[in-house]
Amino acid sequence: MAATPIAVPTARFGLLDFDAIDTSGRPQLDNEEQLAGDYPGIRLLVGDDGEVGQGHLYISSKRIIWVSVAEPVKGCCATFPTITMHAISQEPAPCIYAQLEAANSESSEEEDDDTYPEIRLIPADSSKLQEIFETLCQCAALNPDSNDDDDSDEGDFFYNEEEVLNGIGAENRAALLERYDALLEESEQPELEELTGEDPDRFADPDDDESPPGATHPSA
């Protein structure tokens, strides 16, 4: 059965059109961009029930790229800073579930404040799911969000609670929590050092048995 041509998702799904594809159907990467993963047989869903079709997933050091099987000259992509979260899910089948930032300001204004574009990447071979997830984690770590250093932000960590609890698994959940705790410790340490400056005992509790030089005790 021949594949049905599809319309590549627009920015309202948080994805950008991608057409830098060579004659063999592989993406042409930018300078200093490295290919980290290459996964055929990936079904792409957008939104609640948007069936895009079958394609080939490429994970690079800067972004994810999906190329349609039906139309090999068409694809879509998302850079890692625009992927606000990703996790393993079991709905509607074992897959990578991800939430993205809207790809332009116009679509952002149309979305509800608590709604983020969602995609699902469903591998035909579910045994590849953990490998895909780990590759995504490794490449995401190479692309930290520039807003993380903004003191006015409390952290851009958005997730769908039901999807994560159902799909991420205890081992991955523990790893993510450990990484999040480490990030909190890193962000708090400079603030403490700035407050104490050259006096590390600035906020230490005074010792009741010690008196400052020259101090006198009242008579009993």
Short mmCIF file of C-alpha atoms in Angstrom, two decimals:
data_model
loop_
_atom_site.label_atom_id
_atom_site.label_comp_id
_atom_site.label_asym_id
_atom_site.label_seq_id
_atom_site.Cartn_x
_atom_site.Cartn_y
_atom_site.Cartn_z
CA MET A 1 0.00 0.00 0.00
CA ALA A 2 1.48 3.35 -1.05
CA ALA A 3 2.10 5.96 1.61
CA THR A 4 -0.19 8.97 1.54
CA PRO A 5 1.56 12.34 1.13
CA ILE A 6 1.21 14.54 4.19
CA ALA A 7 1.36 18.23 4.96
CA VAL A 8 4.39 18.89 7.15
CA PRO A 9 3.35 20.40 10.52
CA THR A 10 3.36 24.17 10.82
CA ALA A 11 4.62 26.34 13.66
CA ARG A 12 1.42 25.92 15.64
CA PHE A 13 2.64 22.42 16.50
CA GLY A 14 5.97 23.79 17.73
CA LEU A 15 7.85 22.43 14.69
CA LEU A 16 9.68 24.20 11.88
CA ASP A 17 9.64 23.12 8.24
CA PHE A 18 12.87 21.43 7.17
CA ASP A 19 13.86 20.91 3.52
CA ALA A 20 17.69 20.77 3.64
CA ILE A 21 17.59 17.15 2.50
CA ASP A 22 20.00 15.58 0.02
CA THR A 23 19.13 13.22 -2.83
CA SER A 24 19.53 10.19 -0.57
CA GLY A 25 16.90 11.55 1.81
CA ARG A 26 19.32 12.45 4.59
CA PRO A 27 19.38 15.89 6.23
CA GLN A 28 22.16 18.33 5.49
CA LEU A 29 23.51 19.50 8.84
CA ASP A 30 24.99 22.88 9.70
CA ASN A 31 28.67 23.46 10.38
CA GLU A 32 29.71 22.06 13.77
CA GLU A 33 26.44 20.10 13.96
CA GLN A 34 27.00 16.39 14.53
CA LEU A 35 24.61 13.48 13.92
CA ALA A 36 24.03 11.57 17.16
CA GLY A 37 21.21 9.20 16.22
CA ASP A 38 19.56 7.79 13.11
CA TYR A 39 16.21 5.99 13.53
CA PRO A 40 14.01 4.76 10.66
CA GLY A 41 10.40 3.69 11.09
CA ILE A 42 9.26 6.56 13.33
CA ARG A 43 5.59 7.53 13.32
CA LEU A 44 4.94 11.19 14.13
CA LEU A 45 1.82 12.44 15.92
CA VAL A 46 1.15 16.12 16.67
CA GLY A 47 -1.38 17.56 19.08
CA ASP A 48 -4.08 15.31 20.49
CA ASP A 49 -4.74 13.18 17.42
CA GLY A 50 -2.84 14.65 14.47
CA GLU A 51 -1.46 11.77 12.40
CA VAL A 52 1.47 13.05 10.32
CA GLY A 53 2.77 9.74 9.04
CA GLN A 54 5.80 7.49 8.95
CA GLY A 55 9.27 8.91 8.69
CA HIS A 56 12.92 8.81 9.61
CA LEU A 57 14.12 10.48 12.83
CA TYR A 58 17.54 12.08 13.01
CA ILE A 59 18.89 13.42 16.29
CA SER A 60 21.77 15.86 15.98
CA SER A 61 23.79 17.78 18.51
CA LYS A 62 21.47 20.77 17.98
CA ARG A 63 18.00 19.50 17.07
CA ILE A 64 15.67 16.68 16.16
CA ILE A 65 14.78 16.25 12.48
CA TRP A 66 11.96 14.10 11.10
CA VAL A 67 11.86 13.34 7.35
CA SER A 68 8.68 11.99 5.76
CA VAL A 69 8.76 8.59 4.04
CA ALA A 70 5.89 9.64 1.77
CA GLU A 71 7.65 12.84 0.70
CA PRO A 72 11.39 12.44 1.31
CA VAL A 73 12.07 16.05 0.33
CA LYS A 74 9.95 17.33 3.21
CA GLY A 75 10.54 17.26 6.91
CA CYS A 76 10.27 19.19 10.14
CA CYS A 77 12.55 19.93 13.05
CA ALA A 78 12.78 21.38 16.56
CA THR A 79 15.90 22.74 18.25
CA PHE A 80 16.65 21.46 21.74
CA PRO A 81 16.11 24.81 23.53
CA THR A 82 12.50 24.75 22.24
CA ILE A 83 11.85 21.26 23.64
CA THR A 84 10.61 22.08 27.13
CA MET A 85 10.43 18.44 28.22
CA HIS A 86 10.55 14.92 26.90
CA ALA A 87 9.80 11.54 28.43
CA ILE A 88 8.98 7.94 27.63
CA SER A 89 5.23 7.35 27.42
CA GLN A 90 3.04 4.32 26.76
CA GLU A 91 0.13 6.20 25.16
CA PRO A 92 -1.11 5.60 22.51
CA ALA A 93 1.85 3.18 22.14
CA PRO A 94 5.41 3.09 23.51
CA CYS A 95 6.80 6.44 22.35
CA ILE A 96 8.72 9.60 23.08
CA TYR A 97 6.34 12.27 24.34
CA ALA A 98 7.56 15.87 24.12
CA GLN A 99 6.23 19.35 24.77
CA LEU A 100 7.58 22.20 22.65
CA GLU A 101 7.54 25.96 22.64
CA ALA A 102 5.40 27.41 19.86
CA ALA A 103 7.68 28.16 16.93
CA ASN A 104 6.55 31.79 16.50
CA SER A 105 5.05 34.57 18.60
CA GLU A 106 1.76 34.59 16.68
CA SER A 107 1.04 30.96 17.51
CA SER A 108 2.11 31.55 21.11
CA GLU A 109 -0.54 34.26 21.50
CA GLU A 110 -3.21 31.95 20.15
CA GLU A 111 -2.36 29.16 22.61
CA ASP A 112 -3.77 29.08 26.14
CA ASP A 113 -1.20 30.04 28.79
CA ASP A 114 -1.18 26.49 30.17
CA THR A 115 -1.07 24.74 26.78
CA TYR A 116 2.09 23.71 24.98
CA PRO A 117 2.35 22.01 21.58
CA GLU A 118 2.79 18.26 21.96
CA ILE A 119 4.36 15.64 19.71
CA ARG A 120 4.79 11.88 19.96
CA LEU A 121 7.49 9.87 18.20
CA ILE A 122 6.46 6.22 17.96
CA PRO A 123 9.15 3.77 16.80
CA ALA A 124 8.06 0.70 14.87
CA ASP A 125 10.69 -1.17 16.88
CA SER A 126 9.85 -0.40 20.51
CA SER A 127 13.17 -1.90 21.66
CA LYS A 128 14.81 1.29 20.31
CA LEU A 129 12.76 3.53 22.60
CA GLN A 130 15.24 3.67 25.50
CA GLU A 131 18.14 4.35 23.12
CA ILE A 132 16.23 7.22 21.50
CA PHE A 133 15.38 8.67 24.91
CA GLU A 134 18.99 8.52 26.10
CA THR A 135 20.25 10.12 22.89
CA LEU A 136 17.75 12.95 23.36
CA CYS A 137 18.93 13.45 26.96
CA GLN A 138 22.58 13.57 25.94
CA CYS A 139 22.00 16.10 23.16
CA ALA A 140 19.66 18.22 25.27
CA ALA A 141 22.46 18.53 27.83
CA LEU A 142 24.62 20.10 25.10
CA ASN A 143 22.03 22.84 24.59
CA PRO A 144 21.17 24.43 27.96
CA ASP A 145 18.34 26.93 28.02
CA SER A 146 19.75 30.47 28.13
CA ASN A 147 16.87 31.45 30.45
CA ASP A 148 18.20 29.16 33.17
CA ASP A 149 20.54 31.96 34.34
CA ASP A 150 17.73 34.52 34.58
CA ASP A 151 17.06 35.22 38.25
CA SER A 152 13.51 36.26 37.43
CA ASP A 153 12.71 32.74 36.17
CA GLU A 154 11.71 29.93 38.48
CA GLY A 155 12.67 27.38 35.82
CA ASP A 156 11.12 26.42 32.50
CA PHE A 157 10.17 22.87 33.50
CA PHE A 158 6.83 21.96 31.99
CA TYR A 159 5.39 18.51 31.93
CA ASN A 160 2.19 16.56 31.49
CA GLU A 161 1.89 14.81 34.87
CA GLU A 162 -0.20 11.87 33.66
CA GLU A 163 2.08 11.17 30.69
CA VAL A 164 5.23 11.32 32.78
CA LEU A 165 3.95 9.21 35.67
CA ASN A 166 2.62 6.57 33.29
CA GLY A 167 5.61 6.38 31.01
CA ILE A 168 8.87 7.65 32.40
CA GLY A 169 9.55 4.77 34.79
CA ALA A 170 11.08 4.75 38.26
CA GLU A 171 14.72 4.62 37.10
CA ASN A 172 14.38 7.56 34.70
CA ARG A 173 12.31 9.54 37.22
CA ALA A 174 15.03 9.11 39.88
CA ALA A 175 17.72 10.20 37.41
CA LEU A 176 15.78 13.32 36.42
CA LEU A 177 15.13 14.26 40.06
CA GLU A 178 18.82 13.78 40.91
CA ARG A 179 19.83 16.01 37.98
CA TYR A 180 17.27 18.65 39.00
CA ASP A 181 18.59 18.65 42.61
CA ALA A 182 22.13 19.10 41.27
CA LEU A 183 21.03 22.09 39.18
CA LEU A 184 19.41 23.66 42.25
CA GLU A 185 22.60 23.23 44.30
CA GLU A 186 24.68 24.80 41.51
CA SER A 187 22.35 27.81 41.28
CA GLU A 188 22.27 28.38 45.07
CA GLN A 189 26.03 28.13 45.70
CA PRO A 190 27.06 31.38 43.88
CA GLU A 191 24.34 33.31 45.73
CA LEU A 192 25.68 32.11 49.11
CA GLU A 193 29.26 32.97 48.15
CA GLU A 194 28.19 36.44 47.03
CA LEU A 195 26.47 37.10 50.35
CA THR A 196 29.32 35.89 52.55
CA GLY A 197 32.07 37.47 50.43
CA GLU A 198 35.42 37.28 52.19
CA ASP A 199 33.77 36.53 55.54
CA PRO A 200 32.57 32.89 55.50
CA ASP A 201 31.44 33.19 59.17
CA ARG A 202 29.24 36.19 58.47
CA PHE A 203 26.01 34.32 59.12
CA ALA A 204 27.36 31.90 61.73
CA ASP A 205 25.54 31.75 65.07
CA PRO A 206 27.41 33.65 67.82
CA ASP A 207 29.03 31.56 70.53
CA ASP A 208 27.47 32.40 73.88
CA ASP A 209 30.76 31.64 75.67
CA GLU A 210 32.75 34.16 73.65
CA SER A 211 32.69 37.91 74.06
CA PRO A 212 34.04 40.48 71.63
CA PRO A 213 37.38 42.13 72.59
CA GLY A 214 36.98 44.92 75.14
CA ALA A 215 33.50 43.80 76.19
CA THR A 216 32.67 43.92 79.92
CA HIS A 217 30.24 41.74 81.80
CA PRO A 218 27.69 43.32 84.08
CA SER A 219 28.09 42.66 87.78
CA ALA A 220 25.94 39.93 89.21
#
